[in-house]
Coordinates of C-alpha atoms in Angstrom, one line a residue:
M1 CA 207.0 78.9 134.7
P2 CA 203.9 80.7 133.5
D3 CA 203.2 84.1 134.9
T4 CA 200.2 84.9 137.0
Q5 CA 198.2 86.4 134.2
T6 CA 198.7 83.3 132.1
L7 CA 197.6 81.0 135.0
Y8 CA 194.6 83.3 135.6
D9 CA 193.6 83.1 131.9
R10 CA 193.8 79.3 132.0
L11 CA 191.7 79.3 135.2
L12 CA 188.9 81.4 133.6
A13 CA 189.0 79.3 130.4
D14 CA 188.4 76.2 132.5
S15 CA 185.6 77.9 134.5
R16 CA 183.9 79.1 131.3
R17 CA 184.1 75.6 129.8
T18 CA 182.4 74.2 132.8
A19 CA 179.7 76.9 132.9
L20 CA 179.0 76.2 129.2
L21 CA 178.3 72.5 130.0
A22 CA 176.2 73.5 133.0
S23 CA 174.1 75.8 130.8
C24 CA 173.2 72.7 128.7
G25 CA 171.8 71.2 131.9
G26 CA 169.8 74.4 132.5
L27 CA 168.2 74.1 129.1
L28 CA 167.2 70.5 129.9
G29 CA 165.7 71.7 133.1
W30 CA 163.7 74.4 131.4
D31 CA 162.4 72.0 128.8
E32 CA 161.4 69.5 131.5
Q33 CA 159.2 72.1 133.2
T34 CA 157.6 73.4 129.9
Y35 CA 157.5 71.0 127.0
L36 CA 158.8 67.5 128.0
P37 CA 156.2 64.8 127.5
P38 CA 155.4 62.9 130.7
G39 CA 156.7 59.7 129.2
G40 CA 160.2 61.2 128.8
A41 CA 160.7 61.9 132.5
A42 CA 162.8 58.9 133.3
H43 CA 165.1 59.4 130.4
R44 CA 165.4 63.1 131.2
A45 CA 166.4 62.2 134.7
E46 CA 169.3 60.1 133.4
Q47 CA 170.4 62.9 131.0
S48 CA 170.4 65.4 133.8
S49 CA 172.2 63.1 136.1
L50 CA 174.9 62.5 133.6
L51 CA 175.4 66.2 132.9
A52 CA 175.5 67.0 136.6
G53 CA 178.2 64.4 137.1
L54 CA 180.3 65.8 134.2
V55 CA 179.9 69.4 135.5
H56 CA 181.0 68.3 138.9
E57 CA 184.0 66.4 137.6
W58 CA 185.1 69.4 135.6
A59 CA 184.5 71.8 138.5
T60 CA 186.5 69.7 141.0
S61 CA 189.4 68.7 138.7
P62 CA 192.8 68.6 140.4
E63 CA 194.0 70.9 137.6
R64 CA 191.7 73.6 138.8
G65 CA 192.8 73.2 142.3
E66 CA 196.5 73.5 141.2
L67 CA 195.8 76.6 139.2
L68 CA 194.0 78.2 142.2
A69 CA 196.9 77.4 144.5
K70 CA 199.5 78.8 142.2
I71 CA 197.6 82.0 141.6
E72 CA 196.9 82.5 145.3
A73 CA 200.7 82.2 146.0
E74 CA 201.4 85.1 143.7
Q75 CA 200.7 88.8 143.9
L76 CA 197.5 89.7 141.9
S77 CA 197.7 92.7 139.6
D78 CA 194.5 94.4 140.8
A79 CA 193.0 95.6 144.1
P80 CA 191.7 93.1 146.8
D81 CA 188.2 93.7 145.6
G82 CA 189.0 94.0 141.9
P83 CA 187.6 91.7 139.2
M84 CA 190.6 89.4 139.2
A85 CA 190.8 89.1 143.0
A86 CA 187.0 88.5 143.1
N87 CA 187.1 85.8 140.5
V88 CA 189.9 84.0 142.3
R89 CA 188.2 84.3 145.7
E90 CA 184.9 83.1 144.5
L91 CA 186.3 80.3 142.4
R92 CA 188.2 79.1 145.4
R93 CA 185.0 79.2 147.5
D94 CA 183.1 77.2 144.8
Y95 CA 185.9 74.7 144.4
D96 CA 186.2 74.1 148.1
R97 CA 182.5 73.5 148.4
A98 CA 182.2 71.3 145.4
T99 CA 185.2 69.1 146.3
K100 CA 183.4 68.1 149.5
L101 CA 180.7 66.4 147.5
S102 CA 181.1 63.1 145.8
R103 CA 180.1 62.7 142.1
R104 CA 177.7 59.9 143.2
L105 CA 175.8 62.3 145.4
V106 CA 175.7 65.0 142.8
E107 CA 174.4 62.7 140.2
E108 CA 171.9 61.1 142.5
L109 CA 170.5 64.5 143.6
S110 CA 170.1 65.5 140.0
R111 CA 168.4 62.2 139.0
V112 CA 166.0 62.1 142.0
T113 CA 165.0 65.8 141.9
S114 CA 164.3 65.5 138.2
L115 CA 161.9 62.6 138.9
A116 CA 160.6 64.2 142.0
Q117 CA 159.5 67.4 140.2
Q118 CA 157.5 65.3 137.8
A119 CA 155.9 63.4 140.7
W120 CA 155.1 66.7 142.4
V121 CA 153.3 68.0 139.3
Q122 CA 151.1 64.9 139.3
A123 CA 150.6 64.9 143.1
R124 CA 149.6 68.5 143.0
K125 CA 147.1 67.8 140.2
Q126 CA 145.5 65.0 142.2
A127 CA 145.8 66.7 145.6
D128 CA 147.6 63.6 146.9
F129 CA 150.5 64.2 149.2
K130 CA 151.0 60.5 149.8
Q131 CA 151.9 60.1 146.1
F132 CA 154.7 62.7 146.5
L133 CA 155.9 61.5 149.9
P134 CA 158.3 58.8 148.8
W135 CA 160.1 61.4 146.6
L136 CA 160.2 64.0 149.3
E137 CA 161.7 61.4 151.6
Q138 CA 164.5 60.7 149.1
V139 CA 165.1 64.4 148.5
V140 CA 165.4 65.2 152.2
A141 CA 167.7 62.2 152.8
L142 CA 170.0 63.4 150.0
K143 CA 170.0 67.0 151.2
R144 CA 170.8 65.8 154.7
E145 CA 173.7 63.9 153.2
E146 CA 174.8 67.0 151.3
A147 CA 174.6 69.1 154.4
Q148 CA 176.7 66.6 156.4
A149 CA 179.3 66.5 153.6
L150 CA 179.6 70.2 153.3
G151 CA 179.7 71.0 157.0
S152 CA 179.2 74.5 158.4
K153 CA 181.2 76.9 160.5
T154 CA 178.3 76.9 163.0
G155 CA 177.8 73.1 163.2
V156 CA 174.2 73.6 162.1
P157 CA 173.5 71.3 159.0
Y158 CA 170.9 73.7 157.6
D159 CA 173.5 76.5 157.4
A160 CA 175.5 74.5 154.9
L161 CA 172.5 74.6 152.5
L162 CA 171.5 78.2 153.2
D163 CA 175.1 79.3 152.4
Q164 CA 174.6 78.0 148.8
Y165 CA 171.9 80.7 148.3
E166 CA 173.0 83.5 150.6
A167 CA 176.7 83.4 151.2
D168 CA 177.7 83.5 154.9
A169 CA 174.2 83.7 156.1
T170 CA 173.2 81.5 159.1
A171 CA 169.8 80.3 160.3
A172 CA 170.3 82.1 163.6
E173 CA 170.9 85.4 161.9
V174 CA 167.9 85.0 159.6
A175 CA 165.7 83.9 162.5
R176 CA 166.6 87.1 164.4
A177 CA 165.8 89.3 161.4
F178 CA 162.6 87.5 160.8
A179 CA 161.5 87.8 164.5
S180 CA 161.8 91.6 164.3
L181 CA 160.0 91.7 161.0
R182 CA 157.3 89.4 162.1
D183 CA 156.4 91.6 165.1
E184 CA 156.0 94.6 162.8
L185 CA 154.0 92.7 160.2
V186 CA 151.6 91.3 162.7
R187 CA 150.9 94.7 164.1
L188 CA 150.2 96.1 160.6
V189 CA 148.0 93.2 159.7
N190 CA 145.9 93.7 162.8
K191 CA 145.5 97.4 162.1
I192 CA 144.4 96.7 158.5
R193 CA 142.0 94.0 159.7
D194 CA 140.5 96.4 162.3
S195 CA 140.2 99.2 159.8
G196 CA 136.9 97.8 158.4
R197 CA 137.9 98.5 154.8
V198 CA 137.5 95.6 152.4
P199 CA 138.5 96.2 148.8
D200 CA 136.2 94.6 146.1
V201 CA 138.5 91.8 144.9
S202 CA 135.7 90.2 142.9
L203 CA 136.6 92.4 140.0
L204 CA 139.9 90.5 139.7
A205 CA 137.9 87.3 139.2
R206 CA 136.0 88.5 136.1
R207 CA 136.8 87.1 132.7
Y208 CA 140.3 87.9 131.5
P209 CA 140.9 86.0 128.3
I210 CA 144.2 84.2 128.4
D211 CA 145.4 85.4 125.0
A212 CA 144.8 89.0 126.2
Q213 CA 146.6 88.3 129.5
R214 CA 149.6 86.9 127.6
K215 CA 149.8 90.0 125.4
F216 CA 149.3 92.5 128.2
A217 CA 151.9 90.8 130.5
T218 CA 154.4 90.6 127.8
E219 CA 153.9 94.3 127.1
A220 CA 154.5 95.1 130.7
A221 CA 157.6 92.9 130.9
R222 CA 159.1 94.7 127.9
A223 CA 158.2 98.1 129.4
I224 CA 160.2 97.5 132.6
G225 CA 163.2 96.3 130.7
F226 CA 163.0 92.6 129.9
D227 CA 164.5 92.1 126.4
L228 CA 162.3 89.8 124.4
D229 CA 164.9 89.5 121.7
S230 CA 167.1 87.8 124.3
G231 CA 164.3 86.1 126.2
R232 CA 160.9 84.4 126.0
I233 CA 157.8 83.7 128.2
D234 CA 156.2 80.3 128.4
E235 CA 153.9 78.4 130.7
A236 CA 154.7 76.0 133.5
A237 CA 153.1 74.5 136.6
H238 CA 155.1 76.8 138.8
P239 CA 156.5 80.2 137.5
F240 CA 160.3 80.4 137.2
C241 CA 163.2 82.1 135.4
S242 CA 166.0 80.3 133.7
G243 CA 169.1 82.3 132.7
I244 CA 170.6 79.8 130.2
G245 CA 173.4 82.1 129.1
P246 CA 174.1 85.4 127.3
G247 CA 171.1 86.2 125.0
D248 CA 169.0 83.4 126.3
C249 CA 166.8 84.1 129.4
R250 CA 163.5 82.2 129.7
L251 CA 160.5 83.0 132.0
T252 CA 157.4 81.0 132.7
T253 CA 154.0 81.8 134.3
R254 CA 150.6 80.1 134.6
Y255 CA 147.3 81.6 133.5
D256 CA 143.8 81.5 135.0
E257 CA 141.0 83.2 133.0
H258 CA 139.3 84.3 136.2
H259 CA 142.3 85.4 138.3
F260 CA 144.1 88.4 136.7
P261 CA 146.9 88.9 139.4
G262 CA 148.3 85.4 139.2
A263 CA 149.9 85.5 135.8
F264 CA 150.4 89.2 135.5
F265 CA 152.4 89.7 138.8
G266 CA 154.0 86.3 138.2
V267 CA 155.4 87.7 134.9
L268 CA 156.6 90.9 136.6
H269 CA 158.3 88.9 139.3
E270 CA 160.1 86.6 136.8
A271 CA 160.9 89.5 134.6
G272 CA 162.7 91.1 137.5
H273 CA 164.8 87.9 137.7
G274 CA 165.3 88.0 133.9
I275 CA 166.4 91.7 133.9
Y276 CA 169.1 90.7 136.5
D277 CA 170.3 87.8 134.3
Q278 CA 170.2 90.0 131.2
G279 CA 172.1 92.7 133.0
L280 CA 175.1 90.5 133.8
D281 CA 178.2 91.2 131.8
P282 CA 178.2 88.8 128.9
A283 CA 181.9 89.1 128.6
Q284 CA 182.2 87.6 132.0
F285 CA 180.0 84.6 131.4
G286 CA 181.3 81.5 133.1
T287 CA 183.2 83.5 135.8
P288 CA 182.0 84.7 139.2
M289 CA 182.1 88.3 137.9
G290 CA 179.4 87.2 135.4
E291 CA 177.1 85.6 138.0
S292 CA 174.5 86.9 140.4
V293 CA 175.8 87.5 143.8
S294 CA 173.1 85.7 145.8
L295 CA 169.5 84.5 145.7
G296 CA 168.5 87.2 148.3
V297 CA 169.7 89.9 146.0
H298 CA 168.2 88.1 143.0
E299 CA 164.8 88.0 144.8
S300 CA 165.2 91.7 145.7
Q301 CA 165.0 92.4 142.0
S302 CA 162.0 90.3 141.3
R303 CA 160.1 91.4 144.4
M304 CA 160.9 95.1 143.7
W305 CA 159.4 95.0 140.2
E306 CA 156.5 92.8 141.2
N307 CA 155.5 94.8 144.3
R308 CA 157.2 98.2 144.9
V309 CA 156.8 99.0 141.2
G310 CA 154.1 96.7 139.8
R311 CA 151.5 97.2 142.6
S312 CA 152.1 101.0 142.9
F313 CA 149.5 103.6 142.1
A314 CA 152.0 105.3 139.8
F315 CA 152.5 102.1 137.7
W316 CA 148.8 101.8 137.1
R317 CA 148.3 105.4 136.3
H318 CA 150.2 104.4 133.2
F319 CA 148.9 100.9 132.7
H320 CA 145.3 101.1 133.8
P321 CA 144.0 102.7 130.6
R322 CA 145.9 100.0 128.7
A323 CA 144.4 97.3 130.9
Q324 CA 140.9 98.7 130.2
A325 CA 141.6 98.5 126.5
A326 CA 142.9 94.9 126.8
F327 CA 140.1 93.7 129.0
P328 CA 137.0 95.8 128.3
E329 CA 134.6 93.2 129.5
A330 CA 136.3 93.1 132.9
L331 CA 137.6 96.6 133.5
S332 CA 135.7 99.2 131.5
D333 CA 133.6 100.2 134.5
V334 CA 136.4 99.9 137.1
P335 CA 138.0 103.2 138.3
L336 CA 141.8 103.2 138.8
E337 CA 141.4 103.7 142.6
D338 CA 139.2 100.5 142.9
F339 CA 141.6 98.5 140.8
H340 CA 144.6 99.6 142.8
A341 CA 142.8 98.8 146.1
A342 CA 141.9 95.3 144.8
I343 CA 145.4 94.4 143.7
N344 CA 146.7 95.6 147.1
D345 CA 144.0 93.8 149.2
V346 CA 145.5 92.5 152.5
R347 CA 144.1 89.3 153.9
P348 CA 145.4 85.8 154.6
T349 CA 145.6 83.6 151.5
F350 CA 146.7 80.0 151.2
I351 CA 149.0 80.4 148.2
R352 CA 152.3 82.1 148.7
V353 CA 152.7 83.4 145.2
E354 CA 149.3 85.1 145.4
A355 CA 149.9 86.6 148.9
D356 CA 149.8 90.4 149.5
E357 CA 153.0 92.3 150.4
V358 CA 152.1 92.4 154.1
T359 CA 151.4 88.7 154.8
Y360 CA 153.8 87.3 152.2
N361 CA 156.8 87.1 154.6
L362 CA 154.7 85.1 157.0
H363 CA 154.5 82.4 154.3
I364 CA 158.3 82.4 154.1
M365 CA 158.8 82.2 157.8
L366 CA 156.5 79.1 157.9
R367 CA 158.7 77.3 155.3
F368 CA 161.9 78.4 157.0
E369 CA 160.7 77.0 160.2
L370 CA 159.8 73.6 158.6
E371 CA 163.0 73.3 156.6
Q372 CA 165.3 73.4 159.6
P373 CA 163.8 70.4 161.4
L374 CA 163.5 68.5 158.1
I375 CA 167.3 68.7 157.7
S376 CA 168.1 68.2 161.4
G377 CA 165.9 65.1 161.5
D378 CA 163.4 66.5 164.0
L379 CA 160.6 66.6 161.4
S380 CA 159.8 63.6 159.3
P381 CA 158.7 64.2 155.7
A382 CA 155.5 62.2 156.5
D383 CA 154.6 64.8 159.2
V384 CA 155.0 67.8 156.9
P385 CA 151.2 68.3 156.1
A386 CA 150.2 68.4 159.7
A387 CA 153.1 70.6 160.7
W388 CA 152.4 72.9 157.8
N389 CA 148.7 73.2 158.7
E390 CA 149.5 73.9 162.3
K391 CA 152.0 76.7 161.6
F392 CA 149.7 78.2 158.9
A393 CA 146.9 78.4 161.3
A394 CA 149.1 80.0 163.9
Y395 CA 150.5 82.6 161.5
L396 CA 147.7 83.3 159.1
G397 CA 144.5 82.0 160.6
P398 CA 142.6 79.3 158.7
T399 CA 143.7 75.8 157.9
P400 CA 144.4 75.0 154.2
P401 CA 141.4 73.0 152.8
S402 CA 143.8 70.6 151.0
D403 CA 147.5 70.0 150.5
V404 CA 147.4 71.7 147.2
Q405 CA 146.7 74.9 149.1
G406 CA 149.2 73.8 151.6
C407 CA 152.5 71.9 151.5
L408 CA 152.1 70.8 147.8
Q409 CA 151.9 74.3 146.4
D410 CA 155.7 75.0 145.9
I411 CA 158.1 73.2 143.5
H412 CA 161.1 74.0 145.6
W413 CA 161.5 70.9 147.8
S414 CA 160.9 68.5 144.9
A415 CA 163.8 70.4 143.1
G416 CA 166.0 70.0 146.2
L417 CA 166.0 73.7 146.8
I418 CA 166.0 73.5 150.6
G419 CA 167.5 76.7 152.0
Y420 CA 166.1 78.8 149.2
F421 CA 162.9 80.1 150.9
P422 CA 164.5 82.5 153.3
T423 CA 165.9 84.5 150.4
Y424 CA 162.4 85.7 149.4
A425 CA 162.0 87.5 152.7
L426 CA 165.6 88.7 152.6
G427 CA 164.9 89.9 149.1
N428 CA 161.9 92.0 150.2
M429 CA 164.1 93.7 152.8
Y430 CA 166.9 94.3 150.3
A431 CA 164.5 95.6 147.7
A432 CA 163.2 98.3 150.0
Q433 CA 166.7 99.5 150.9
L434 CA 167.8 99.4 147.2
F435 CA 164.7 101.3 146.1
D436 CA 165.3 104.0 148.7
A437 CA 168.9 104.3 147.5
A438 CA 167.9 104.5 143.8
E439 CA 165.3 107.2 144.6
R440 CA 167.9 109.3 146.4
E441 CA 170.0 109.4 143.2
L442 CA 167.2 109.4 140.6
G443 CA 164.6 111.5 142.2
D444 CA 160.9 110.7 142.6
L445 CA 160.6 107.3 140.8
D446 CA 156.8 107.3 141.1
V447 CA 156.6 110.4 138.9
Q448 CA 158.6 108.5 136.3
F449 CA 156.5 105.3 136.5
A450 CA 153.3 107.3 136.0
E451 CA 154.8 108.5 132.7
G452 CA 155.7 105.0 131.7
E453 CA 159.4 105.6 132.3
F454 CA 161.2 102.7 133.9
R455 CA 164.6 102.8 132.2
P456 CA 166.3 105.0 134.9
L457 CA 165.6 102.4 137.6
T458 CA 166.5 99.5 135.4
E459 CA 169.8 101.1 134.4
W460 CA 170.6 102.1 138.0
L461 CA 170.1 98.5 139.1
S462 CA 172.2 97.2 136.3
A463 CA 175.1 99.5 137.1
N464 CA 175.0 99.0 140.9
I465 CA 173.9 95.4 141.2
H466 CA 173.9 93.4 138.0
R467 CA 177.2 94.3 136.3
R468 CA 179.1 93.8 139.6
G469 CA 178.5 90.1 139.6
R470 CA 180.0 88.5 142.6
Q471 CA 182.6 91.2 143.1
F472 CA 181.4 91.7 146.7
P473 CA 179.7 89.3 149.2
P474 CA 175.9 90.1 149.2
A475 CA 175.8 91.9 152.6
R476 CA 178.7 94.0 151.7
L477 CA 177.3 94.8 148.3
L478 CA 174.1 96.0 149.8
E479 CA 176.0 98.2 152.3
L480 CA 178.1 99.7 149.5
V481 CA 175.1 100.5 147.4
T482 CA 172.7 101.7 150.1
G483 CA 175.0 103.0 152.8
E484 CA 173.5 100.7 155.5
K485 CA 173.7 97.1 156.6
P486 CA 170.8 94.7 155.8
T487 CA 167.8 95.7 157.9
H488 CA 164.0 95.3 157.9
A489 CA 163.4 99.0 158.7
A490 CA 163.1 100.3 155.1
L491 CA 160.6 97.5 154.2
V492 CA 158.4 98.3 157.2
R493 CA 158.5 102.0 156.5
Q494 CA 157.5 101.5 152.9
L495 CA 154.6 99.1 153.8
R496 CA 153.3 101.6 156.4
A497 CA 153.5 104.5 153.9
K498 CA 151.6 102.5 151.2
F499 CA 148.9 100.8 153.3
A500 CA 148.1 103.6 155.7
P501 CA 146.2 105.6 153.1
L502 CA 144.6 102.6 151.5
Y503 CA 143.1 101.4 154.8
G504 CA 142.7 104.8 156.6
L505 CA 145.3 104.0 159.3

């Protein structure tokens, strides 16, 4: 009988083979969002469906289940939280989850979401929710079926979907965390509104040539640690990051000649994701130790680079002169203080990806509160626009003028990513805790940023987060690195410290 190490090696080889096939599907997905001609959408849906079915077949093979059972019956050679134990634990978790889903459901989800994303692009262009509705209905029906098949420890269908993105998290726990955060944010928003200070944001709508934007954003992504020799930046209807595999990480953004923050901060956000993917151990590709631990932690990286670093005064002490050189027509007469105030303007906005740090989480809470009844059946897809507008008005004030500024703005639901949205707000909370921990070890990071030095933070995150893969569950990893359980306190503290001087609070 083979020894444990031999069985383990066979298990990892099987896992790597499956991950390699899945990465081909990832490449098809990236191409679909960037360069696929519209006429190829139907054929791409069939390609993606076939690949998804094959990946599912390999990931749920009886042979993998037998290998796991034999290994689990033996004494592993490393510690309970060592790499071997972590790989076995997480492969078991993935196997048990995957075997609850039929190949038919996996293939149909892949086919429908591929077509739904193309339909969403067209519906968004034409501001026509009714055009997208039949696809949303199909996606929601399939995600309800998926949630039912997976089941959850709590009996709440939505928790089965949330668990895919943030292991062991529940809607009830997230709702409690959000309630505490919401109260603090509303108080801060009210104080800012009552301050009477209104930054001049018109300077951000001056002419910023797209070629210059592309060059400047690429320079910034490279400066914070995104490796352009192992990655690229393209354009898409909705910004995203695709980690195809070792040496191949692809970002996208979208440009507007008269809105500088959109593309620039979108690139910083996606570069944060890309730095995480590039920081994974390439020798562990195809195993849990070579994968990101959760979407909440992943979003902590993107939100940290976008906001805590990218919107800081220290960051722009370094980059403002370069921005003036890149955009002389728009910025030659703009002092650093005015520019910094403009990019940190706090006021309700319809578009989530353009929202300021203070109101952003309210956008996430809105989506979180719509997703749950969509999956439970208490909200019909046809009623989404009205429900969206009602919640938006309650949380942020005005009613979106059209569904493009409302329920059609995000690609997530067309892609079947229901349960993903809460991880953005969790990521903001995690980012604040991680930044505090990094600063305790590295010293005043703002001093380093002002000098254009970002490597210490990048390397600290790589050592403490990226290279650890899925060695620990997300909440435990955060506690090990920061010394505290997940909490909103650090985020609220950082927001107050930043916006009090900006608004004279």
